[in-house]
Short mmCIF file of C-alpha atoms and ligand atoms in Angstrom, two decimals:
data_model
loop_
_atom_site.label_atom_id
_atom_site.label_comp_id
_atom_site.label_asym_id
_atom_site.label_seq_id
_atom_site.Cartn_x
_atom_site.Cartn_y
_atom_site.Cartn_z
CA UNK H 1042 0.00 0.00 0.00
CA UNK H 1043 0.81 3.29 -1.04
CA UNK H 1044 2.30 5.74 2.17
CA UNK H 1045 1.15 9.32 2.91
CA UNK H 1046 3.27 12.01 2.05
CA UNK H 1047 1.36 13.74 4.85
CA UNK H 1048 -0.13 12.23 7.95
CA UNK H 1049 -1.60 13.93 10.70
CA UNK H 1050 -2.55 11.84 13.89
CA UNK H 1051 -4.52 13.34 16.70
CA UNK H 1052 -3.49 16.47 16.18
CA UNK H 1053 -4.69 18.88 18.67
CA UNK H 1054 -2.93 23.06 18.69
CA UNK H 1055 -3.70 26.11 20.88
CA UNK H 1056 -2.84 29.46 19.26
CA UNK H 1057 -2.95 32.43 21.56
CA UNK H 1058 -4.47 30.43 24.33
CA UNK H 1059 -7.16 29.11 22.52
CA UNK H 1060 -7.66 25.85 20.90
CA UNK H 1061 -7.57 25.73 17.84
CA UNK H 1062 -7.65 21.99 15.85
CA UNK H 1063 -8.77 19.32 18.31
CA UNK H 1064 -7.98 15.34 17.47
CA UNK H 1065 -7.40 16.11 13.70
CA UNK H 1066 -6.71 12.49 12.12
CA UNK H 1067 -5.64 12.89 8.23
CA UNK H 1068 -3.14 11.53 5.38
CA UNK H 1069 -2.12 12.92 2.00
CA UNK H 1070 -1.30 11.12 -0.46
CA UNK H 1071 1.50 11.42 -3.24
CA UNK H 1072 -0.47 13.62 -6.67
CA UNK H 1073 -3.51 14.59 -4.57
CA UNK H 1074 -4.84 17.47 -5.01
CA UNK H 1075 -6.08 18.63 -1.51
CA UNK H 1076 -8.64 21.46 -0.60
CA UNK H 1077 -9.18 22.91 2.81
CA UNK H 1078 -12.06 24.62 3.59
CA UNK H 1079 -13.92 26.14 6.33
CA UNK H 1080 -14.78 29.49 7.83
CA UNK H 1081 -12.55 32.67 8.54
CA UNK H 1082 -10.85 32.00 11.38
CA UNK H 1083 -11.58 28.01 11.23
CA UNK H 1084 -7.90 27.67 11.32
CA UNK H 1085 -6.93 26.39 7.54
CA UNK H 1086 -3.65 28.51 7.82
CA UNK H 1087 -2.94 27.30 11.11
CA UNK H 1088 -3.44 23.66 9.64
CA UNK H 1089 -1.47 24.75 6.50
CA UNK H 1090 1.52 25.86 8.36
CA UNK H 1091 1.59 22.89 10.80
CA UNK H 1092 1.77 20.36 8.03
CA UNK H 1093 4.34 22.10 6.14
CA UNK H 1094 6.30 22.28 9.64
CA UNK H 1095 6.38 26.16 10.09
CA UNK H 1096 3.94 25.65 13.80
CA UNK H 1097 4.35 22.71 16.16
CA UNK H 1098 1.23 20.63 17.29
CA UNK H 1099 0.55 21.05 21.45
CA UNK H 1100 -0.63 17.15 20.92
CA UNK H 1101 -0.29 14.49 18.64
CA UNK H 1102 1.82 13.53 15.82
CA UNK H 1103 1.98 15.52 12.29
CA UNK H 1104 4.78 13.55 9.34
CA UNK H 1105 6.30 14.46 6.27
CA UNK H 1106 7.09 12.25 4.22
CA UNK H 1107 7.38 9.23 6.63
CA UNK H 1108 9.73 12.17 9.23
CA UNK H 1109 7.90 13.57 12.00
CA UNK H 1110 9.00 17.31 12.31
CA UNK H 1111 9.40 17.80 16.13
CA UNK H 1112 11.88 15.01 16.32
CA UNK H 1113 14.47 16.58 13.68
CA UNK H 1114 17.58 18.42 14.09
CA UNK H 1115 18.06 21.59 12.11
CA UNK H 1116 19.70 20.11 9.31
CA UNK H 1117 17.43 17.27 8.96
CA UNK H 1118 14.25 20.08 9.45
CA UNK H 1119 16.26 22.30 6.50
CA UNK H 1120 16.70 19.11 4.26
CA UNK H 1121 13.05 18.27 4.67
CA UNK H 1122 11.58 21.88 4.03
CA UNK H 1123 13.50 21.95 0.52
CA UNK H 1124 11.03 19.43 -0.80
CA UNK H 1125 7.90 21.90 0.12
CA UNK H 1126 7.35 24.77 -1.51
CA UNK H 1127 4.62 27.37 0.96
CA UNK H 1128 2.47 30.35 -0.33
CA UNK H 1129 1.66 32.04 2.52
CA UNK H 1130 -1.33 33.77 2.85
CA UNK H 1131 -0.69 37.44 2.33
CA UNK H 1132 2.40 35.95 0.04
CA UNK H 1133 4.90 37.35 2.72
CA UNK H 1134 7.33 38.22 -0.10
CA UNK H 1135 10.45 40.68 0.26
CA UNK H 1136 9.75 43.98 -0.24
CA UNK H 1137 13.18 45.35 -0.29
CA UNK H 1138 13.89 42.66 -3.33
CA UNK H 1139 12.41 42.82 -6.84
CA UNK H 1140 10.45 40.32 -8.10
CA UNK H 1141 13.75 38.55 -9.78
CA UNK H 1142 15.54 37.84 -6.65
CA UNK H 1143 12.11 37.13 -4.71
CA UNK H 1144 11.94 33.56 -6.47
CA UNK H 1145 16.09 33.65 -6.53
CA UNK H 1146 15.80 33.77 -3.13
CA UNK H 1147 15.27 30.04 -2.26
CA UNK H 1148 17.72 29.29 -4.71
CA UNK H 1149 20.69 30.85 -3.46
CA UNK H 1150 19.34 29.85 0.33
CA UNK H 1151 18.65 26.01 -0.18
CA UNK H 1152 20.68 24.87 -3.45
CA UNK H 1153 24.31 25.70 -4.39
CA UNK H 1154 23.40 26.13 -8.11
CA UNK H 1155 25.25 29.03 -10.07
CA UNK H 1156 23.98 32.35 -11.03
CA UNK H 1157 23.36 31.31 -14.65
CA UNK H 1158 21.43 28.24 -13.60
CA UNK H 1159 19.65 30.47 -11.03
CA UNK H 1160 18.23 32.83 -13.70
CA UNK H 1161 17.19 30.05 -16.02
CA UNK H 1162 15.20 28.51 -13.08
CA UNK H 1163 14.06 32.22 -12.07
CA UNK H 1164 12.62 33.16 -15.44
CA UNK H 1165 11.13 29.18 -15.47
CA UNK H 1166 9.35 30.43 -12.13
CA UNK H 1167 8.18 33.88 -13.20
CA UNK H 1168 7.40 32.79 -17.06
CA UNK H 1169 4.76 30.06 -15.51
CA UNK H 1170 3.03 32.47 -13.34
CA UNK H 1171 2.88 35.46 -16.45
CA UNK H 1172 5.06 37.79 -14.68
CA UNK H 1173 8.09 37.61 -16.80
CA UNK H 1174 8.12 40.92 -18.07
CA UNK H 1175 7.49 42.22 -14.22
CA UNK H 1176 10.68 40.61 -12.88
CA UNK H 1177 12.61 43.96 -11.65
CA UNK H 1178 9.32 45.09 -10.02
CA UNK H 1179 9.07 45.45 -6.29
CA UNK H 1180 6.21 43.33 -4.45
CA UNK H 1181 4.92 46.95 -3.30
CA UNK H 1182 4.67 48.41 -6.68
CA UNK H 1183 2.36 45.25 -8.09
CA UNK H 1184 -1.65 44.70 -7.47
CA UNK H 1185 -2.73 41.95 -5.47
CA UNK H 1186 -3.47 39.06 -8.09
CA UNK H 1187 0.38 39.88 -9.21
CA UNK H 1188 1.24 39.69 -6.12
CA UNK H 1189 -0.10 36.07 -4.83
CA UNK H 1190 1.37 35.13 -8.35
CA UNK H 1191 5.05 35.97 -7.48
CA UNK H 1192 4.59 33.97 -3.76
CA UNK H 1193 3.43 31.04 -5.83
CA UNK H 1194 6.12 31.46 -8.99
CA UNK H 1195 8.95 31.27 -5.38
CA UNK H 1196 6.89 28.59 -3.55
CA UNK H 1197 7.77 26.55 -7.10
CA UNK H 1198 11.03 27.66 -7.43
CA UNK H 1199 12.66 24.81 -5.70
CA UNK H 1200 10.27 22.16 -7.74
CA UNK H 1201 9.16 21.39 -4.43
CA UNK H 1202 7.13 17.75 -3.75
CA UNK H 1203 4.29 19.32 -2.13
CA UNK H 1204 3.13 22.49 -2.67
CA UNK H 1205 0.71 24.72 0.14
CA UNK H 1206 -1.46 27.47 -1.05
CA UNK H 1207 -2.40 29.52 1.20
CA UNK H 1208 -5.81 31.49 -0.05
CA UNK H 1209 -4.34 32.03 -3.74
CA UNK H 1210 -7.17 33.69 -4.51
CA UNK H 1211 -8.30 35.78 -1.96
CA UNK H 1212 -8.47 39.54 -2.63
CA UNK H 1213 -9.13 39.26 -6.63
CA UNK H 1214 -12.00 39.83 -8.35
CA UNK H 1215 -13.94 36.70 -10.06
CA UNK H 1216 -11.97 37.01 -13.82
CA UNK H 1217 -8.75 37.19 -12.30
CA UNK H 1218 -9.86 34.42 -9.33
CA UNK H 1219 -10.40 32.06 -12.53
CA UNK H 1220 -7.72 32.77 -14.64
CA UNK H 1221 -5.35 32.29 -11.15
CA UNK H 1222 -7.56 28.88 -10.42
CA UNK H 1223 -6.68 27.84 -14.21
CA UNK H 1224 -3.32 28.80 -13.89
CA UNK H 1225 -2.44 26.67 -10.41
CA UNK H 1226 -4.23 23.50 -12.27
CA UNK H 1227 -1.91 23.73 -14.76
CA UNK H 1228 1.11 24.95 -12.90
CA UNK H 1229 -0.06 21.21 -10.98
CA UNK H 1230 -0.09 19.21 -13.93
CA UNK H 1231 3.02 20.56 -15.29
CA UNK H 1232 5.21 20.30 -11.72
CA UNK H 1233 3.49 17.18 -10.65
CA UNK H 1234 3.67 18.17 -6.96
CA UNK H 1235 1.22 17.23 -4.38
CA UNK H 1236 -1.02 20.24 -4.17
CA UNK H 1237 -2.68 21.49 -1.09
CA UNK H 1238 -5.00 24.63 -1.17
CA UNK H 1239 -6.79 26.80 2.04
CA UNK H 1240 -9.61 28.65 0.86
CA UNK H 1241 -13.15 29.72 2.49
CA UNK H 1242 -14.73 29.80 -1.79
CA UNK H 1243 -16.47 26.47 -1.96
CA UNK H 1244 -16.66 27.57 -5.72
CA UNK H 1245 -12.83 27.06 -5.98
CA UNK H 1246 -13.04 23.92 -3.82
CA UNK H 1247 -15.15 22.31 -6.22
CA UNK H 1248 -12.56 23.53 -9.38
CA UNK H 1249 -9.84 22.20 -7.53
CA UNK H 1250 -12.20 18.83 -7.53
CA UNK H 1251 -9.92 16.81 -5.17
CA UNK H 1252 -10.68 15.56 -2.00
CA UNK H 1253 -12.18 18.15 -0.10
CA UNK H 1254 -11.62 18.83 4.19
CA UNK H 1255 -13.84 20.83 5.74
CA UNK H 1256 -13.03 22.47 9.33
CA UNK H 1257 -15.58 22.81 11.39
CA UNK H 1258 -16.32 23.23 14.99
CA UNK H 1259 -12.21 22.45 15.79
CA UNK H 1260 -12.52 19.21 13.54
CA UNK H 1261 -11.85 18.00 10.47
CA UNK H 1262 -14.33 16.41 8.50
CA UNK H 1263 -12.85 14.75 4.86
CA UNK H 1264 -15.63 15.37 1.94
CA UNK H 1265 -14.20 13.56 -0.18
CA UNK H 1266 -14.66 14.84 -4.10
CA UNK H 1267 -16.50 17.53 -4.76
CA UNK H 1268 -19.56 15.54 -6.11
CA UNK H 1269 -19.34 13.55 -2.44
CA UNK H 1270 -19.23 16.58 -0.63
CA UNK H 1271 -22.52 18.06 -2.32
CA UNK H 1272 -24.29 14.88 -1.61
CA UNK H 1273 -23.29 14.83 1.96
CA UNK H 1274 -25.73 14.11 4.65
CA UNK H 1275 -23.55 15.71 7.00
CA UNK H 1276 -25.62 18.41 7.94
CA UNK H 1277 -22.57 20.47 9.29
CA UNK H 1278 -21.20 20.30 5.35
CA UNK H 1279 -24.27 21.15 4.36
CA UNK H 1280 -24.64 24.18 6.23
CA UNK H 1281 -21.10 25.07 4.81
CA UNK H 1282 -21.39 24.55 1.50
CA UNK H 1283 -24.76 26.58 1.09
CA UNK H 1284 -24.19 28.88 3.26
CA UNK H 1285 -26.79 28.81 6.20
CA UNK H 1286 -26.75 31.26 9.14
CA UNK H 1287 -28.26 28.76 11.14
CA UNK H 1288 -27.20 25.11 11.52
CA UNK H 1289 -24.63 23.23 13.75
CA UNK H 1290 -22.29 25.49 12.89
CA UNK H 1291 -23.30 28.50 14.24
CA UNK H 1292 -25.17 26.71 17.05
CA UNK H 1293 -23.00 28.66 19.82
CA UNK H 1294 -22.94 32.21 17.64
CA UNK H 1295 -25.26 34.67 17.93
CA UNK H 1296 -26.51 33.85 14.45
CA UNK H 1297 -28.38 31.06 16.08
CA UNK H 1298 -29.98 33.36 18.79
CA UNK H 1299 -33.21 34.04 19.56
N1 LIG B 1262 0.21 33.27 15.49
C1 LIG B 1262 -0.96 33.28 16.09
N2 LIG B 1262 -1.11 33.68 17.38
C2 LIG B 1262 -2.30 33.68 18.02
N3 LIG B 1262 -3.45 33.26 17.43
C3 LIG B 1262 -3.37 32.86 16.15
C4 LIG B 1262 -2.14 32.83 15.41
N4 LIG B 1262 -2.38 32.35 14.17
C5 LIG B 1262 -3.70 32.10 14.14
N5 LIG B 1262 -4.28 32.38 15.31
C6 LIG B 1262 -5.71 32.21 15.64
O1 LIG B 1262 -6.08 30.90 15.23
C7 LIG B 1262 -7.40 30.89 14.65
C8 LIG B 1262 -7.33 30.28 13.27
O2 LIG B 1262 -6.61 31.18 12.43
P1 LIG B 1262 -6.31 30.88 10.91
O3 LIG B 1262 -5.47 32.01 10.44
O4 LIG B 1262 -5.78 29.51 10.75
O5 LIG B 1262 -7.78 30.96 10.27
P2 LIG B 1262 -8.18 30.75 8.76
O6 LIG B 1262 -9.18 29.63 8.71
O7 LIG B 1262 -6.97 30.62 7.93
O8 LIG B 1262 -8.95 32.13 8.44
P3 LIG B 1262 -8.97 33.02 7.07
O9 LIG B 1262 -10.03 32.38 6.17
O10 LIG B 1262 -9.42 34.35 7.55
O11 LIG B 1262 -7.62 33.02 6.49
C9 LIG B 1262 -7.88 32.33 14.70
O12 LIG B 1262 -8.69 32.48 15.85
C10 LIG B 1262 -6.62 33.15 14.84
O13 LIG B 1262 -6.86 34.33 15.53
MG1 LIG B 1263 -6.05 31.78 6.55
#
């Protein structure tokens, strides 16, 4: 049998005192394509970043690729994060370096490749993305959409195994959401990485049309595909996807009141 590239095993995490992701049980597995979902504040990011090793869980066990993160040393930890390539939300690029040395950055940090293979792979990175002809632009001098696309076009740079999108297309309006949708399922097919996406758009969940995890309530609760998550009888997913003020998810909100 096939192993998980990701596996998550009773994972429970406080943030700020509060927690967070209670008893989250989940595996990944090499080519999926993997979408989580769930409200603002549901803690996708949170669940994002702990897979891809950048938070710790308070409880339970979270591997990558067969190597549990809390029990490696720095160099093992640094060897392991070269194979993931992270969007964060927000894109957390480097606004003091143009777009250019943005994606060169992992480059010259992780690999020991010379500056003439480094541009190559750079203009690769910014060519697939459609922001060749942007590369000496700052991060604060582009809009949004251009934006997200340079953190993906350096999340790639490395060719990474498995790549995490964090909200790729929050902040754009519906033509450019699409065309940035269109451009990430091909950017997939092309890499071949192990794709896994955060957004609160059920709309995108279902064009992404892998297996779907919805967080809700602390948990998370695996869909499935898209056509299995519509024809859920979960009535927490079905509050979700259409969009209810009032179901179990809100049962404690003041949505629910009176
Ligand atoms: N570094 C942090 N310190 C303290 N609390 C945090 C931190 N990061 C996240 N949280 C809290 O954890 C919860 C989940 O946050 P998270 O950012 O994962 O939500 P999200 O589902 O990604 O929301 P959104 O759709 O708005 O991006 C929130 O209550 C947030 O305030
Ligand atoms: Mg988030």
């Amino acid at each position: 049998m096939k192993s998980p590239v990701l596996e998550l095993i009773k994972v429970s995490v406080h943030m700020g005192g509060e927690l967070i992701l209670e008893d989250v049980q989940l595996e990944v597995y090499q080519d999926d394509t993997i979408v989580i979902i769930g409200q603002s504040g549901s803690g996708k990011s949170v669940l994002l970043k702990m897979m891809a090793g950048v938070y710790p869980a308070d409880e339970g066990i979270i591997r990558c690729h067969g190597r549990e993160w809390k029990t490696l040393s720095d160099e093992e930890r640094h060897s392991l994060a070269r194979k993931i390539g992270v969007q964060f939300q927000k894109s957390a690029l480097f606004d003091n370096l143009d777009a250019y040395d943005n994606v060169a950055f992992p480059l010259r940090e992780h690999t020991s490749m010379s500056e003439a293979e480094i541009e190559t792979r750079v203009l690769e990175c910014l060519r697939a993305v459609g922001l060749e002809e942007a590369k000496h632009l700052a991060p604060h001098k582009m809009s949004g959409g251009m934006q997200q696309r340079l953190g993906i076009a350096r999340a790639i740079a490395l060719k990474p195994e498995i790549l995490f999108l964090d909200d790729p297309t929050a902040g754009l309006d519906p033509v450019n959401a699409d065309n940035m949708s269109e451009m990430i399922l091909n950017l997939k097919k092309e890499v071949k990485t192990t794709l896994v996406v955060a957004t609160h758009d059920i709309q995108r969940a279902y064009q992404f049309a892998g297996r779907i995890f919805l967080l809700a309530n602390k948990h998370v609760i695996e869909c499935g595909s898209a056509t299995e998550t519509q024809n859920s009888t979960d009535s927490r997913v079905q509050q979700f996807i259409h969009g209810w003020l009032k179901g179990p998810l809100t049962s404690n909100s003041e949505n629910n009141k009176g």
